Amino acid sequence: MAEQKKKQRITVSIYGQQYTVVGEEPPTYVKDVAHIVDQKMREIKKRNPYLDTTRLAVLTAVNIVDDYMKLKKENEMLNEKVNEERSTGDD
């Protein structure tokens, strides 16, 4: 049976607000994720200074998911290419 990871609580700051995140990932990973979200929010706010926080958060989520979907698609294409090369024996 696989060992179950222990859930941890970590407090992070995103756009000046404190959030407690509970999860199984290491605290450094959670802090890195929060830092990226914070950076993205500040980047978008700089370009759209009149956005309220709710709209800023939604726009940030849309931008991050857009980045995620593009990377996911690129990863799928690379995996397909690797699988094709393996099946044909090309290097």
PDB file of C-alpha atoms in Angstrom:
ATOM      1  CA  MET A   1       0.000   0.000   0.000  1.00  0.00           C
ATOM      2  CA  ALA A   2       1.320   3.437  -0.907  1.00  0.00           C
ATOM      3  CA  GLU A   3       2.318   5.768   1.888  1.00  0.00           C
ATOM      4  CA  GLN A   4      -0.155   8.621   2.270  1.00  0.00           C
ATOM      5  CA  LYS A   5       1.341  12.107   2.380  1.00  0.00           C
ATOM      6  CA  LYS A   6       0.615  14.201   5.436  1.00  0.00           C
ATOM      7  CA  LYS A   7      -1.399  17.365   4.830  1.00  0.00           C
ATOM      8  CA  GLN A   8       0.294  20.585   5.848  1.00  0.00           C
ATOM      9  CA  ARG A   9      -0.924  24.103   6.478  1.00  0.00           C
ATOM     10  CA  ILE A  10       1.051  26.957   4.966  1.00  0.00           C
ATOM     11  CA  THR A  11       0.247  30.664   5.021  1.00  0.00           C
ATOM     12  CA  VAL A  12       1.005  32.584   1.840  1.00  0.00           C
ATOM     13  CA  SER A  13       0.532  36.158   0.737  1.00  0.00           C
ATOM     14  CA  ILE A  14      -1.161  36.870  -2.578  1.00  0.00           C
ATOM     15  CA  TYR A  15      -1.777  40.454  -3.628  1.00  0.00           C
ATOM     16  CA  GLY A  16      -1.509  41.708  -0.057  1.00  0.00           C
ATOM     17  CA  GLN A  17      -3.889  39.126   1.425  1.00  0.00           C
ATOM     18  CA  GLN A  18      -2.936  36.205   3.651  1.00  0.00           C
ATOM     19  CA  TYR A  19      -4.261  32.762   2.738  1.00  0.00           C
ATOM     20  CA  THR A  20      -3.854  29.463   4.546  1.00  0.00           C
ATOM     21  CA  VAL A  21      -3.398  26.627   2.088  1.00  0.00           C
ATOM     22  CA  VAL A  22      -3.835  23.014   3.184  1.00  0.00           C
ATOM     23  CA  GLY A  23      -2.263  20.357   1.016  1.00  0.00           C
ATOM     24  CA  GLU A  24       0.232  17.566   0.639  1.00  0.00           C
ATOM     25  CA  GLU A  25       2.790  19.491  -1.399  1.00  0.00           C
ATOM     26  CA  PRO A  26       5.977  20.781   0.261  1.00  0.00           C
ATOM     27  CA  PRO A  27       5.737  24.322   1.691  1.00  0.00           C
ATOM     28  CA  THR A  28       8.338  25.621  -0.786  1.00  0.00           C
ATOM     29  CA  TYR A  29       6.183  24.427  -3.680  1.00  0.00           C
ATOM     30  CA  VAL A  30       3.052  26.097  -2.269  1.00  0.00           C
ATOM     31  CA  LYS A  31       4.994  29.327  -1.734  1.00  0.00           C
ATOM     32  CA  ASP A  32       6.291  29.199  -5.310  1.00  0.00           C
ATOM     33  CA  VAL A  33       2.753  28.728  -6.665  1.00  0.00           C
ATOM     34  CA  ALA A  34       1.468  31.626  -4.557  1.00  0.00           C
ATOM     35  CA  HIS A  35       4.369  33.800  -5.717  1.00  0.00           C
ATOM     36  CA  ILE A  36       3.523  33.136  -9.372  1.00  0.00           C
ATOM     37  CA  VAL A  37      -0.139  34.010  -8.777  1.00  0.00           C
ATOM     38  CA  ASP A  38       0.907  37.199  -6.960  1.00  0.00           C
ATOM     39  CA  GLN A  39       3.266  38.189  -9.777  1.00  0.00           C
ATOM     40  CA  LYS A  40       0.616  37.548 -12.434  1.00  0.00           C
ATOM     41  CA  MET A  41      -1.955  39.630 -10.530  1.00  0.00           C
ATOM     42  CA  ARG A  42       0.484  42.532 -10.206  1.00  0.00           C
ATOM     43  CA  GLU A  43       1.439  42.271 -13.890  1.00  0.00           C
ATOM     44  CA  ILE A  44      -2.221  42.414 -14.968  1.00  0.00           C
ATOM     45  CA  LYS A  45      -3.034  45.235 -12.518  1.00  0.00           C
ATOM     46  CA  LYS A  46      -0.177  47.289 -13.963  1.00  0.00           C
ATOM     47  CA  ARG A  47      -1.773  46.998 -17.423  1.00  0.00           C
ATOM     48  CA  ASN A  48      -5.337  47.484 -16.100  1.00  0.00           C
ATOM     49  CA  PRO A  49      -5.087  49.840 -13.104  1.00  0.00           C
ATOM     50  CA  TYR A  50      -8.844  50.324 -12.737  1.00  0.00           C
ATOM     51  CA  LEU A  51      -9.747  46.654 -12.229  1.00  0.00           C
ATOM     52  CA  ASP A  52     -11.293  45.816  -8.874  1.00  0.00           C
ATOM     53  CA  THR A  53      -9.821  42.878  -6.992  1.00  0.00           C
ATOM     54  CA  THR A  54     -12.530  40.400  -7.999  1.00  0.00           C
ATOM     55  CA  ARG A  55     -12.182  41.143 -11.696  1.00  0.00           C
ATOM     56  CA  LEU A  56      -8.402  41.123 -11.327  1.00  0.00           C
ATOM     57  CA  ALA A  57      -8.541  37.664  -9.715  1.00  0.00           C
ATOM     58  CA  VAL A  58     -10.808  36.291 -12.463  1.00  0.00           C
ATOM     59  CA  LEU A  59      -8.656  37.766 -15.227  1.00  0.00           C
ATOM     60  CA  THR A  60      -5.573  36.320 -13.540  1.00  0.00           C
ATOM     61  CA  ALA A  61      -7.214  32.887 -13.390  1.00  0.00           C
ATOM     62  CA  VAL A  62      -8.131  33.110 -17.084  1.00  0.00           C
ATOM     63  CA  ASN A  63      -4.548  34.060 -17.995  1.00  0.00           C
ATOM     64  CA  ILE A  64      -3.029  31.278 -15.892  1.00  0.00           C
ATOM     65  CA  VAL A  65      -5.400  28.657 -17.317  1.00  0.00           C
ATOM     66  CA  ASP A  66      -4.585  29.918 -20.827  1.00  0.00           C
ATOM     67  CA  ASP A  67      -0.875  29.404 -20.091  1.00  0.00           C
ATOM     68  CA  TYR A  68      -1.634  25.967 -18.645  1.00  0.00           C
ATOM     69  CA  MET A  69      -3.690  24.860 -21.649  1.00  0.00           C
ATOM     70  CA  LYS A  70      -0.996  25.979 -24.101  1.00  0.00           C
ATOM     71  CA  LEU A  71       1.687  24.097 -22.153  1.00  0.00           C
ATOM     72  CA  LYS A  72      -0.539  21.025 -21.879  1.00  0.00           C
ATOM     73  CA  LYS A  73      -1.117  21.035 -25.647  1.00  0.00           C
ATOM     74  CA  GLU A  74       2.615  21.457 -26.296  1.00  0.00           C
ATOM     75  CA  ASN A  75       3.363  18.571 -23.916  1.00  0.00           C
ATOM     76  CA  GLU A  76       0.818  16.341 -25.663  1.00  0.00           C
ATOM     77  CA  MET A  77       2.344  17.136 -29.055  1.00  0.00           C
ATOM     78  CA  LEU A  78       5.851  16.373 -27.779  1.00  0.00           C
ATOM     79  CA  ASN A  79       4.661  13.092 -26.259  1.00  0.00           C
ATOM     80  CA  GLU A  80       3.032  12.131 -29.571  1.00  0.00           C
ATOM     81  CA  LYS A  81       6.269  12.912 -31.404  1.00  0.00           C
ATOM     82  CA  VAL A  82       8.309  10.820 -28.961  1.00  0.00           C
ATOM     83  CA  ASN A  83       5.855   7.919 -29.274  1.00  0.00           C
ATOM     84  CA  GLU A  84       5.959   8.137 -33.082  1.00  0.00           C
ATOM     85  CA  GLU A  85       9.766   8.120 -33.060  1.00  0.00           C
ATOM     86  CA  ARG A  86       9.809   5.123 -30.728  1.00  0.00           C
ATOM     87  CA  SER A  87       7.379   3.186 -32.902  1.00  0.00           C
ATOM     88  CA  THR A  88       9.325   3.880 -36.117  1.00  0.00           C
ATOM     89  CA  GLY A  89      12.737   3.366 -34.509  1.00  0.00           C
ATOM     90  CA  ASP A  90      14.026   6.820 -35.501  1.00  0.00           C
ATOM     91  CA  ASP A  91      16.479   8.630 -33.222  1.00  0.00           C
TER      92      ASP A  91
END
